[in-house]
Amino acid sequence: MSGLVDRLISAVGADRRESGIGFNAVYQPVGGQGGKIMPPTLPVPDDVKRAAQRDGRSLRPYLFEERLIDGERRDTVVLDQVPSQANRVEEALLAARDTGRLDLPMFELLMKDEGIRLTSLDFPHRYADAYLRDSEVAGVRFDSSEVGQALRLASVNDVRPLYRREPYSLIFGAWDSHRKGRWPKFARLYSSMMFGTEWLTGERRAGRFDPMNITGAIDDKAKAEGNWRFLPEGTKAKGGKLSEIGHGHIAPNASHGGVTVREVRRQGWISCAGLERLRFGDASPEAATLARATLAALALAGDRLAFGRPSLWLRSGCDLTKVSETLFFEVVGGAQEPIEASSAEILAAFVELRDRAASAGIVMEADVIEVAPTKQLAEAIRFALRSAAPDAGE
Amino acid sequence: MALSITVRLRDGRYDAAFPPDRVEWPPHPARLFCALVASADYDTGTTEPAGASADDVALRWLESAGPPLVLATPRSEVGQFVREGFVVSNKTKAPDKKNPFGGSTVWPGRTNGESLRRGALPADEHLAFIWPDAQADDATLWRLTRLTRRVPYLGRSTSSAEVLIHDEVVAHRPTWTAYRPTRIGTPRAIDLRVPYPGYLDQLRAAYDDGHRAWEVCRSIAYLADEDATTDEAADETAAAGAVGPYRDLLLWPIERGTVPISGDRLLAVTEMLRRAAISRIADPVPAQASGHGADGRPHVAFVPLLDAGHQHADGHLLGVGVAVPVELAGDDRLAILRGLLGADGEDPIRELRGGTAGLVRLGDPTDLPLTWGLRPDRWTGPPSGGHRWVSVTPVMLDRYPGRRDPAEVLADGFVTAGYPRPTSVTLLERPIVRGAVQMPRRGSLPDKRARRPILHCQVEFPTPVRGPVIAGALRYLGCGMFVPEVSRAGR
């Protein structure tokens, strides 16, 4: 373990040889190659929709991109983008914290009656998030609170406030684009992406079968949750379709049908150059190096917690089995030096580095600060929960 | 000795766009410079004088080392992609009746927005920036080495990169082409943003004032070797086919930091420029410069350069220009250029005095233009010329139209000014270019000049015309100035 700690320290030190820590993994669909997987769907531009209708093709609401793979330009289908992978690591870190495997600092916004819990590892814009801004700490508006003001002091020259309370903003990147004035940008140090190679698109026809074979119509779909009236077939009244309120048959129609791929790859990266760029104010160079190594270890630990598992469930219809994986330090020129460490050893390395950085003067907290939504935010959240956006349907 | 900075795009991908709707390739030298600046030790709260740190000294050296060569995959072998995604916006807002689908389905009380990211996929993940004649001392080289080591990515933070420095010209890879600085207006040239002396200070000042880096960028034209050798003859023919009475257009920026001069004061400023020029031209002043005794021949024109033709254009004067006619004896041309730029070209006009516009300080005409409106091709059009032009300063008719159609009088005016007879002249009720001047300021028309109708128009020529296009009475003082009409896509 101390081997890993020393290596991480040297990898972010002044005389480092390492460019970063890389992850290369190969996955296949559960059940073997050839199994269908569902990539994330994205809106299809109107002109593409029209062209597909004209040519009688089914729509492919997926993201395809060319990549250089083993020196060759190849077509790939994107299975998980960089921000999404970061969110998966955050989820894994939150789960580890909740189960007591890892002590991490956290803000927690609770609305017990509504069953809402949002934490630092959930906030979409991290330390700069509007949920935080529109909250209160012990009755004081977040930005005016002691901790809120400390976070506002984080700058490119001194990231200690973020390191102390919000290290995730440094690892996954954050930029306060919404508050007035100019705020520093923290670029992500950790990035990861998954894609499938040599894809073939699938076809699907989907309908709905009503077991009771209900036919007829309804008077008003707006009354779906109330007293709608059934209009039997033959009734001379203008009504709506039964299917609009979830009854009756729906004739099968074309729907996006997923893809099959030769293999799924994940490529991840923790940048030593990015870590070296972080500055810690007037802290000693040794302390700064330890803090950088701590962040590297936290990113590495997060990656292991999220992706160190034998399989990975990205979304419905996209369950993947790991075939192989390498973790490595990449040194100048691109050579790879494998990292032989278990997840437990990596977590332990993080704890050791964090404690050593704290002894040297740069502290990362491990407690939870509870925040409460302002009246307006609570109202917006309750409204959103009551009237969830209608489902766009298939 | 030379200096090379090599970049290895770790994922073989370069995620960057400039302008925001276009993929950037090759990577611009200024982007590399900005990445180095972001890596420098710089304390915004410092009381030390600016540039005291060793990093700053090295960066100042680099910004003064001139635009580098860029060696990278040819543009024809670069794939482009657009990556879409939905991101949660940073607004706490519940969906409402107007926008029931805009609410985030994951985050209560928040909205979603679509985000597009563009990027390039080059055939080779390596590229290099080379300063072949740079002479960096050891201290500078060491500082630059430190800075390059701290660059985690180029472009967006999703395209991680390894950046290395070498004190030699790196070996040319067969997959590369060389992009070299070239003259503005060269066919198939592309604009790359480059560092320039003072760039570091400009970047820091922009950062401190809350401005963006692109607001202080400067571009110069680059030409790829592969483009320089293809179809050159066709371009030359095209350029030779374009006609126009002017050969050179010299441009002076108006120094920034002063109150902007409104475009409707153009005549006051161009008259000051004319007087300043004539006072510096050695006697006898050529007739085509003074305008006395050169009837029937085009004169030297003194023109305003307006901030016009873009979304935020407000029509203020960005600078002034002098258009020198084609038909000008060699001695006269030399005398005029010496007057404008100094005997050895090192002493250009820098101040305009004595007019109602007050003292106007001009920048160095040899500086790289900071904005589009100060580039010659903004006013001359492409080398192959343009068919359609539109006025940005109003045209004063050469004569009263009487019963004639003013469009016909205008068409005659183009012929008088030395252009082909237009196939069509469309009168406009008001200027259609954003920032264009509706009318010169009241009282600014020269005395003793007949007051004739003042109009805006669009014009189309049967053959391509090389700018500047200036027509009508008072054209030699910048009334009746046109810009090429190009589609947005052609920009």
Tab-separated table of N, CA and C in Angstrom, chain A residues 13-16 19 42-43 63 65-68 73 81-82 116 118 122 124-125 128-131 133-134 157 175 178 182 184 187-188 193 267 269 271 273-274 276-277 279 330-334 377 380-381 383-385 389-390, chain B residues 8 10-13 35 38-44 77-79 81-86 88-92 94-95 100-101 107-110 114 121-123 125 149-153 156-158 160 162 164 207-208 210 212:
chain	number	residue	atom	x	y	z
A	13	GLY	N	4.454	15.060	-8.108
A	13	GLY	CA	5.561	15.873	-7.615
A	13	GLY	C	6.207	16.685	-8.718
A	14	ALA	N	7.178	17.491	-8.305
A	14	ALA	CA	7.815	18.419	-9.251
A	14	ALA	C	8.586	17.689	-10.346
A	15	ASP	N	9.119	16.510	-10.025
A	15	ASP	CA	9.941	15.816	-11.026
A	15	ASP	C	9.226	14.609	-11.618
A	16	ARG	N	7.930	14.703	-11.726
A	16	ARG	CA	7.175	13.526	-12.153
A	16	ARG	C	7.531	13.097	-13.582
A	19	SER	N	2.277	11.129	-16.845
A	19	SER	CA	1.308	12.077	-17.406
A	19	SER	C	-0.013	11.942	-16.686
A	42	LEU	N	-30.982	10.520	-27.705
A	42	LEU	CA	-30.895	11.971	-27.780
A	42	LEU	C	-31.890	12.453	-28.821
A	43	PRO	N	-32.321	13.709	-28.724
A	43	PRO	CA	-33.315	14.189	-29.690
A	43	PRO	C	-32.745	14.168	-31.104
A	63	LEU	N	-25.896	8.450	-30.482
A	63	LEU	CA	-24.764	9.302	-30.822
A	63	LEU	C	-23.662	8.415	-31.404
A	65	GLU	N	-19.884	8.371	-33.281
A	65	GLU	CA	-18.744	9.219	-33.593
A	65	GLU	C	-17.560	8.370	-34.021
A	66	GLU	N	-16.726	9.005	-34.836
A	66	GLU	CA	-15.513	8.310	-35.237
A	66	GLU	C	-14.466	8.492	-34.149
A	67	ARG	N	-13.653	7.488	-33.964
A	67	ARG	CA	-12.552	7.588	-33.005
A	67	ARG	C	-11.340	6.897	-33.608
A	68	LEU	N	-10.176	7.301	-33.106
A	68	LEU	CA	-8.967	6.569	-33.485
A	68	LEU	C	-8.836	5.396	-32.520
A	73	ARG	N	-9.032	4.883	-37.871
A	73	ARG	CA	-10.256	5.647	-37.656
A	73	ARG	C	-11.442	4.689	-37.754
A	81	GLN	N	-21.336	9.160	-21.863
A	81	GLN	CA	-20.480	10.318	-22.081
A	81	GLN	C	-19.743	10.702	-20.791
A	82	VAL	N	-18.806	11.623	-20.954
A	82	VAL	CA	-17.921	11.991	-19.840
A	82	VAL	C	-18.697	12.483	-18.603
A	116	ILE	N	-36.976	13.864	0.041
A	116	ILE	CA	-35.902	14.367	-0.833
A	116	ILE	C	-34.600	14.425	-0.045
A	118	LEU	N	-30.642	15.434	-1.158
A	118	LEU	CA	-29.666	15.788	-2.192
A	118	LEU	C	-28.354	16.120	-1.485
A	122	ASP	N	-24.609	14.808	-5.417
A	122	ASP	CA	-25.747	14.815	-6.336
A	122	ASP	C	-25.842	16.127	-7.099
A	124	PRO	N	-25.920	18.870	-9.445
A	124	PRO	CA	-25.403	18.807	-10.821
A	124	PRO	C	-24.235	19.766	-11.075
A	125	HIS	N	-24.292	20.957	-10.493
A	125	HIS	CA	-23.215	21.921	-10.749
A	125	HIS	C	-22.237	21.999	-9.578
A	128	ALA	N	-21.021	25.020	-7.163
A	128	ALA	CA	-21.653	26.219	-7.700
A	128	ALA	C	-23.140	26.001	-7.951
A	129	ASP	N	-23.710	24.971	-7.359
A	129	ASP	CA	-25.060	24.594	-7.760
A	129	ASP	C	-26.124	25.509	-7.174
A	130	ALA	N	-27.194	25.653	-7.966
A	130	ALA	CA	-28.298	26.518	-7.537
A	130	ALA	C	-29.025	25.949	-6.318
A	131	TYR	N	-29.038	24.617	-6.146
A	131	TYR	CA	-29.656	24.049	-4.940
A	131	TYR	C	-28.946	24.585	-3.688
A	133	ARG	N	-27.009	27.344	-3.538
A	133	ARG	CA	-27.167	28.799	-3.451
A	133	ARG	C	-28.526	29.146	-2.833
A	134	ASP	N	-29.557	28.376	-3.199
A	134	ASP	CA	-30.905	28.659	-2.716
A	134	ASP	C	-31.219	27.871	-1.451
A	157	ASN	N	-5.774	30.381	-7.530
A	157	ASN	CA	-4.527	30.433	-6.763
A	157	ASN	C	-4.619	29.717	-5.431
A	175	TRP	N	-17.868	25.084	-12.545
A	175	TRP	CA	-17.759	26.490	-12.937
A	175	TRP	C	-19.052	27.169	-12.532
A	178	HIS	N	-23.563	30.968	-13.022
A	178	HIS	CA	-24.882	31.560	-12.800
A	178	HIS	C	-24.881	32.734	-11.849
A	182	ARG	N	-17.545	37.285	-12.070
A	182	ARG	CA	-16.687	36.297	-12.720
A	182	ARG	C	-16.197	35.326	-11.657
A	184	PRO	N	-14.034	31.523	-10.885
A	184	PRO	CA	-13.016	30.667	-11.517
A	184	PRO	C	-13.621	29.410	-12.123
A	187	ALA	N	-11.350	22.941	-14.278
A	187	ALA	CA	-11.529	21.913	-15.305
A	187	ALA	C	-11.452	20.534	-14.663
A	188	ARG	N	-12.139	19.564	-15.263
A	188	ARG	CA	-12.140	18.222	-14.687
A	188	ARG	C	-10.737	17.615	-14.733
A	193	MET	N	-15.067	7.586	-20.437
A	193	MET	CA	-16.078	7.510	-21.490
A	193	MET	C	-16.231	6.073	-21.927
A	267	GLN	N	-12.556	4.106	-21.505
A	267	GLN	CA	-11.251	4.751	-21.372
A	267	GLN	C	-11.371	5.853	-20.335
A	269	TRP	N	-9.236	8.540	-17.361
A	269	TRP	CA	-7.985	9.291	-17.256
A	269	TRP	C	-8.009	10.221	-16.052
A	271	SER	N	-5.627	13.267	-14.724
A	271	SER	CA	-4.528	14.043	-15.292
A	271	SER	C	-3.563	14.556	-14.228
A	273	ALA	N	-1.069	16.520	-15.009
A	273	ALA	CA	-0.842	17.929	-15.351
A	273	ALA	C	-1.922	18.794	-14.714
A	274	GLY	N	-3.160	18.310	-14.764
A	274	GLY	CA	-4.257	19.054	-14.147
A	274	GLY	C	-4.069	19.179	-12.650
A	276	GLU	N	-1.190	19.102	-11.108
A	276	GLU	CA	-0.050	19.984	-10.852
A	276	GLU	C	-0.458	21.448	-10.959
A	277	ARG	N	-1.495	21.698	-11.767
A	277	ARG	CA	-1.933	23.073	-11.969
A	277	ARG	C	-2.674	23.631	-10.751
A	279	ARG	N	-3.395	25.061	-7.257
A	279	ARG	CA	-2.532	25.795	-6.336
A	279	ARG	C	-3.206	25.902	-4.976
A	330	GLU	N	0.545	6.311	-16.889
A	330	GLU	CA	1.084	6.535	-18.231
A	330	GLU	C	2.253	7.492	-18.088
A	331	VAL	N	3.397	7.121	-18.629
A	331	VAL	CA	4.572	7.987	-18.519
A	331	VAL	C	4.809	8.666	-19.859
A	332	VAL	N	5.687	9.654	-19.839
A	332	VAL	CA	5.926	10.460	-21.036
A	332	VAL	C	6.188	9.557	-22.239
A	333	GLY	N	5.527	9.850	-23.329
A	333	GLY	CA	5.674	9.043	-24.524
A	333	GLY	C	4.555	8.038	-24.674
A	334	GLY	N	3.802	7.821	-23.604
A	334	GLY	CA	2.630	6.957	-23.714
A	334	GLY	C	2.810	5.557	-23.156
A	377	LEU	N	-37.279	27.704	-3.062
A	377	LEU	CA	-36.774	26.454	-3.628
A	377	LEU	C	-37.654	25.285	-3.184
A	380	ALA	N	-40.666	25.283	-5.275
A	380	ALA	CA	-40.409	24.788	-6.640
A	380	ALA	C	-40.261	23.270	-6.643
A	381	ILE	N	-39.587	22.742	-5.633
A	381	ILE	CA	-39.384	21.289	-5.580
A	381	ILE	C	-40.735	20.585	-5.360
A	383	PHE	N	-43.681	21.666	-6.109
A	383	PHE	CA	-44.475	21.783	-7.329
A	383	PHE	C	-44.022	20.756	-8.360
A	384	ALA	N	-42.681	20.631	-8.518
A	384	ALA	CA	-42.159	19.685	-9.510
A	384	ALA	C	-42.552	18.259	-9.156
A	385	LEU	N	-42.587	17.964	-7.862
A	385	LEU	CA	-42.945	16.601	-7.455
A	385	LEU	C	-44.431	16.330	-7.689
A	389	ALA	N	-43.330	16.414	-15.009
A	389	ALA	CA	-43.522	16.655	-16.436
A	389	ALA	C	-44.149	15.434	-17.077
A	390	PRO	N	-45.103	15.643	-17.978
A	390	PRO	CA	-45.733	14.487	-18.602
A	390	PRO	C	-44.707	13.653	-19.360
B	8	ARG	N	0.388	15.669	-27.998
B	8	ARG	CA	-0.204	14.363	-28.327
B	8	ARG	C	-1.617	14.361	-27.756
B	10	ARG	N	-4.379	12.650	-26.405
B	10	ARG	CA	-4.373	11.309	-25.815
B	10	ARG	C	-5.498	10.424	-26.332
B	11	ASP	N	-6.653	11.031	-26.569
B	11	ASP	CA	-7.771	10.234	-27.063
B	11	ASP	C	-7.921	10.358	-28.577
B	12	GLY	N	-6.905	10.950	-29.213
B	12	GLY	CA	-6.961	11.097	-30.664
B	12	GLY	C	-8.029	12.085	-31.102
B	13	ARG	N	-8.471	12.920	-30.176
B	13	ARG	CA	-9.621	13.761	-30.435
B	13	ARG	C	-9.291	15.172	-29.987
B	35	ALA	N	-3.308	28.078	-22.723
B	35	ALA	CA	-3.134	26.929	-21.823
B	35	ALA	C	-1.871	27.112	-20.985
B	38	ALA	N	-2.543	29.646	-18.291
B	38	ALA	CA	-3.322	29.061	-17.191
B	38	ALA	C	-2.447	28.221	-16.275
B	39	SER	N	-1.304	27.786	-16.791
B	39	SER	CA	-0.403	26.970	-15.982
B	39	SER	C	0.605	27.810	-15.197
B	40	ALA	N	0.645	29.109	-15.494
B	40	ALA	CA	1.707	29.941	-14.902
B	40	ALA	C	1.387	30.284	-13.456
B	41	ASP	N	2.430	30.509	-12.703
B	41	ASP	CA	2.255	30.993	-11.336
B	41	ASP	C	1.861	32.447	-11.428
B	42	TYR	N	0.654	32.728	-11.053
B	42	TYR	CA	0.181	34.102	-11.177
B	42	TYR	C	-0.804	34.352	-10.061
B	43	ASP	N	-0.528	35.362	-9.309
B	43	ASP	CA	-1.387	35.678	-8.183
B	43	ASP	C	-2.156	36.942	-8.521
B	44	THR	N	-3.490	36.808	-8.685
B	44	THR	CA	-4.271	37.984	-9.082
B	44	THR	C	-4.273	39.053	-7.992
B	77	GLU	N	-8.201	15.638	-43.992
B	77	GLU	CA	-8.170	14.313	-43.353
B	77	GLU	C	-8.599	14.374	-41.898
B	78	VAL	N	-9.374	15.380	-41.600
B	78	VAL	CA	-9.854	15.525	-40.227
B	78	VAL	C	-11.360	15.320	-40.194
B	79	GLY	N	-11.787	14.335	-39.434
B	79	GLY	CA	-13.217	14.115	-39.270
B	79	GLY	C	-13.775	15.133	-38.292
B	81	PHE	N	-17.114	16.038	-35.619
B	81	PHE	CA	-18.289	15.467	-34.977
B	81	PHE	C	-18.964	16.499	-34.081
B	82	VAL	N	-20.218	16.267	-33.863
B	82	VAL	CA	-20.986	17.088	-32.926
B	82	VAL	C	-21.535	16.131	-31.890
B	83	ARG	N	-21.260	16.412	-30.653
B	83	ARG	CA	-21.751	15.538	-29.592
B	83	ARG	C	-22.872	16.281	-28.857
B	84	GLU	N	-23.997	15.614	-28.768
B	84	GLU	CA	-25.128	16.277	-28.124
B	84	GLU	C	-25.365	15.675	-26.758
B	85	GLY	N	-25.959	16.417	-25.924
B	85	GLY	CA	-26.331	15.865	-24.639
B	85	GLY	C	-27.296	16.810	-23.964
B	86	PHE	N	-28.025	16.285	-23.019
B	86	PHE	CA	-28.895	17.141	-22.230
B	86	PHE	C	-28.235	17.385	-20.891
B	88	VAL	N	-28.492	19.468	-17.078
B	88	VAL	CA	-29.404	20.174	-16.188
B	88	VAL	C	-28.894	21.597	-16.035
B	89	SER	N	-29.794	22.563	-16.171
B	89	SER	CA	-29.363	23.957	-16.080
B	89	SER	C	-29.191	24.330	-14.604
B	90	ASN	N	-28.549	25.448	-14.383
B	90	ASN	CA	-28.317	25.851	-12.992
B	90	ASN	C	-29.350	26.882	-12.546
B	91	LYS	N	-30.618	26.552	-12.775
B	91	LYS	CA	-31.699	27.432	-12.341
B	91	LYS	C	-32.657	26.594	-11.523
B	92	THR	N	-33.078	27.107	-10.387
B	92	THR	CA	-34.116	26.372	-9.674
B	92	THR	C	-35.454	26.891	-10.172
B	94	ALA	N	-39.499	25.323	-11.365
B	94	ALA	CA	-40.395	24.199	-11.618
B	94	ALA	C	-40.960	24.336	-13.027
B	95	PRO	N	-41.265	23.211	-13.699
B	95	PRO	CA	-41.915	23.333	-15.004
B	95	PRO	C	-43.260	24.023	-14.823
B	100	PRO	N	-44.133	22.699	-20.004
B	100	PRO	CA	-44.293	21.531	-19.154
B	100	PRO	C	-43.222	20.469	-19.381
B	101	PHE	N	-42.579	20.488	-20.574
B	101	PHE	CA	-41.582	19.449	-20.865
B	101	PHE	C	-40.166	19.891	-20.509
B	107	TRP	N	-33.918	15.934	-11.557
B	107	TRP	CA	-33.689	16.885	-10.474
B	107	TRP	C	-34.934	17.722	-10.262
B	108	PRO	N	-35.610	17.557	-9.136
B	108	PRO	CA	-36.843	18.314	-8.925
B	108	PRO	C	-36.582	19.805	-8.866
B	109	GLY	N	-37.468	20.553	-9.492
B	109	GLY	CA	-37.348	22.004	-9.437
B	109	GLY	C	-36.271	22.570	-10.336
B	110	ARG	N	-35.805	21.788	-11.281
B	110	ARG	CA	-34.757	22.286	-12.183
B	110	ARG	C	-35.189	22.087	-13.632
B	114	GLU	N	-30.298	21.556	-23.908
B	114	GLU	CA	-29.471	20.746	-24.793
B	114	GLU	C	-28.099	21.397	-24.921
B	121	LEU	N	-11.451	15.041	-35.340
B	121	LEU	CA	-10.817	13.736	-35.222
B	121	LEU	C	-9.736	13.650	-36.302
B	122	PRO	N	-8.517	14.046	-35.970
B	122	PRO	CA	-7.462	14.054	-36.984
B	122	PRO	C	-6.942	12.643	-37.259
B	123	ALA	N	-6.349	12.478	-38.434
B	123	ALA	CA	-5.803	11.160	-38.769
B	123	ALA	C	-4.568	10.845	-37.915
B	125	GLU	N	-2.751	11.772	-34.118
B	125	GLU	CA	-3.026	12.446	-32.843
B	125	GLU	C	-1.892	13.370	-32.407
B	149	ARG	N	4.420	21.116	-18.960
B	149	ARG	CA	4.123	19.905	-18.175
B	149	ARG	C	2.804	20.025	-17.422
B	150	ARG	N	2.393	21.269	-17.160
B	150	ARG	CA	1.171	21.458	-16.383
B	150	ARG	C	-0.072	21.601	-17.258
B	151	VAL	N	0.077	21.405	-18.548
B	151	VAL	CA	-1.100	21.551	-19.422
B	151	VAL	C	-1.802	20.199	-19.514
B	152	PRO	N	-2.996	20.077	-18.931
B	152	PRO	CA	-3.656	18.775	-18.925
B	152	PRO	C	-4.465	18.497	-20.189
B	153	TYR	N	-4.854	19.530	-20.899
B	153	TYR	CA	-5.705	19.328	-22.078
B	153	TYR	C	-5.579	20.528	-22.977
B	156	ARG	N	-11.348	21.751	-25.038
B	156	ARG	CA	-12.178	21.435	-23.882
B	156	ARG	C	-11.454	20.444	-22.977
B	157	SER	N	-11.903	20.390	-21.728
B	157	SER	CA	-11.192	19.539	-20.776
B	157	SER	C	-11.422	18.057	-21.056
B	158	THR	N	-12.303	17.746	-22.018
B	158	THR	CA	-12.505	16.338	-22.377
B	158	THR	C	-11.434	15.833	-23.341
B	160	SER	N	-7.915	15.353	-23.410
B	160	SER	CA	-6.669	15.414	-22.652
B	160	SER	C	-5.480	15.307	-23.601
B	162	GLU	N	-0.924	15.493	-23.999
B	162	GLU	CA	0.430	15.541	-23.426
B	162	GLU	C	1.192	16.580	-24.233
B	164	LEU	N	4.728	18.697	-24.813
B	164	LEU	CA	6.169	18.621	-24.537
B	164	LEU	C	6.885	19.721	-25.310
B	207	TYR	N	-9.161	39.004	-18.033
B	207	TYR	CA	-9.595	38.115	-16.947
B	207	TYR	C	-10.018	38.944	-15.734
B	208	ASP	N	-9.187	39.938	-15.401
B	208	ASP	CA	-9.503	40.759	-14.226
B	208	ASP	C	-10.795	41.551	-14.417
B	210	GLY	N	-13.292	40.535	-16.115
B	210	GLY	CA	-14.428	39.645	-16.356
B	210	GLY	C	-14.750	39.453	-17.824
B	212	ARG	N	-13.840	37.724	-21.730
B	212	ARG	CA	-13.394	36.417	-22.205
B	212	ARG	C	-12.096	36.555	-23.007
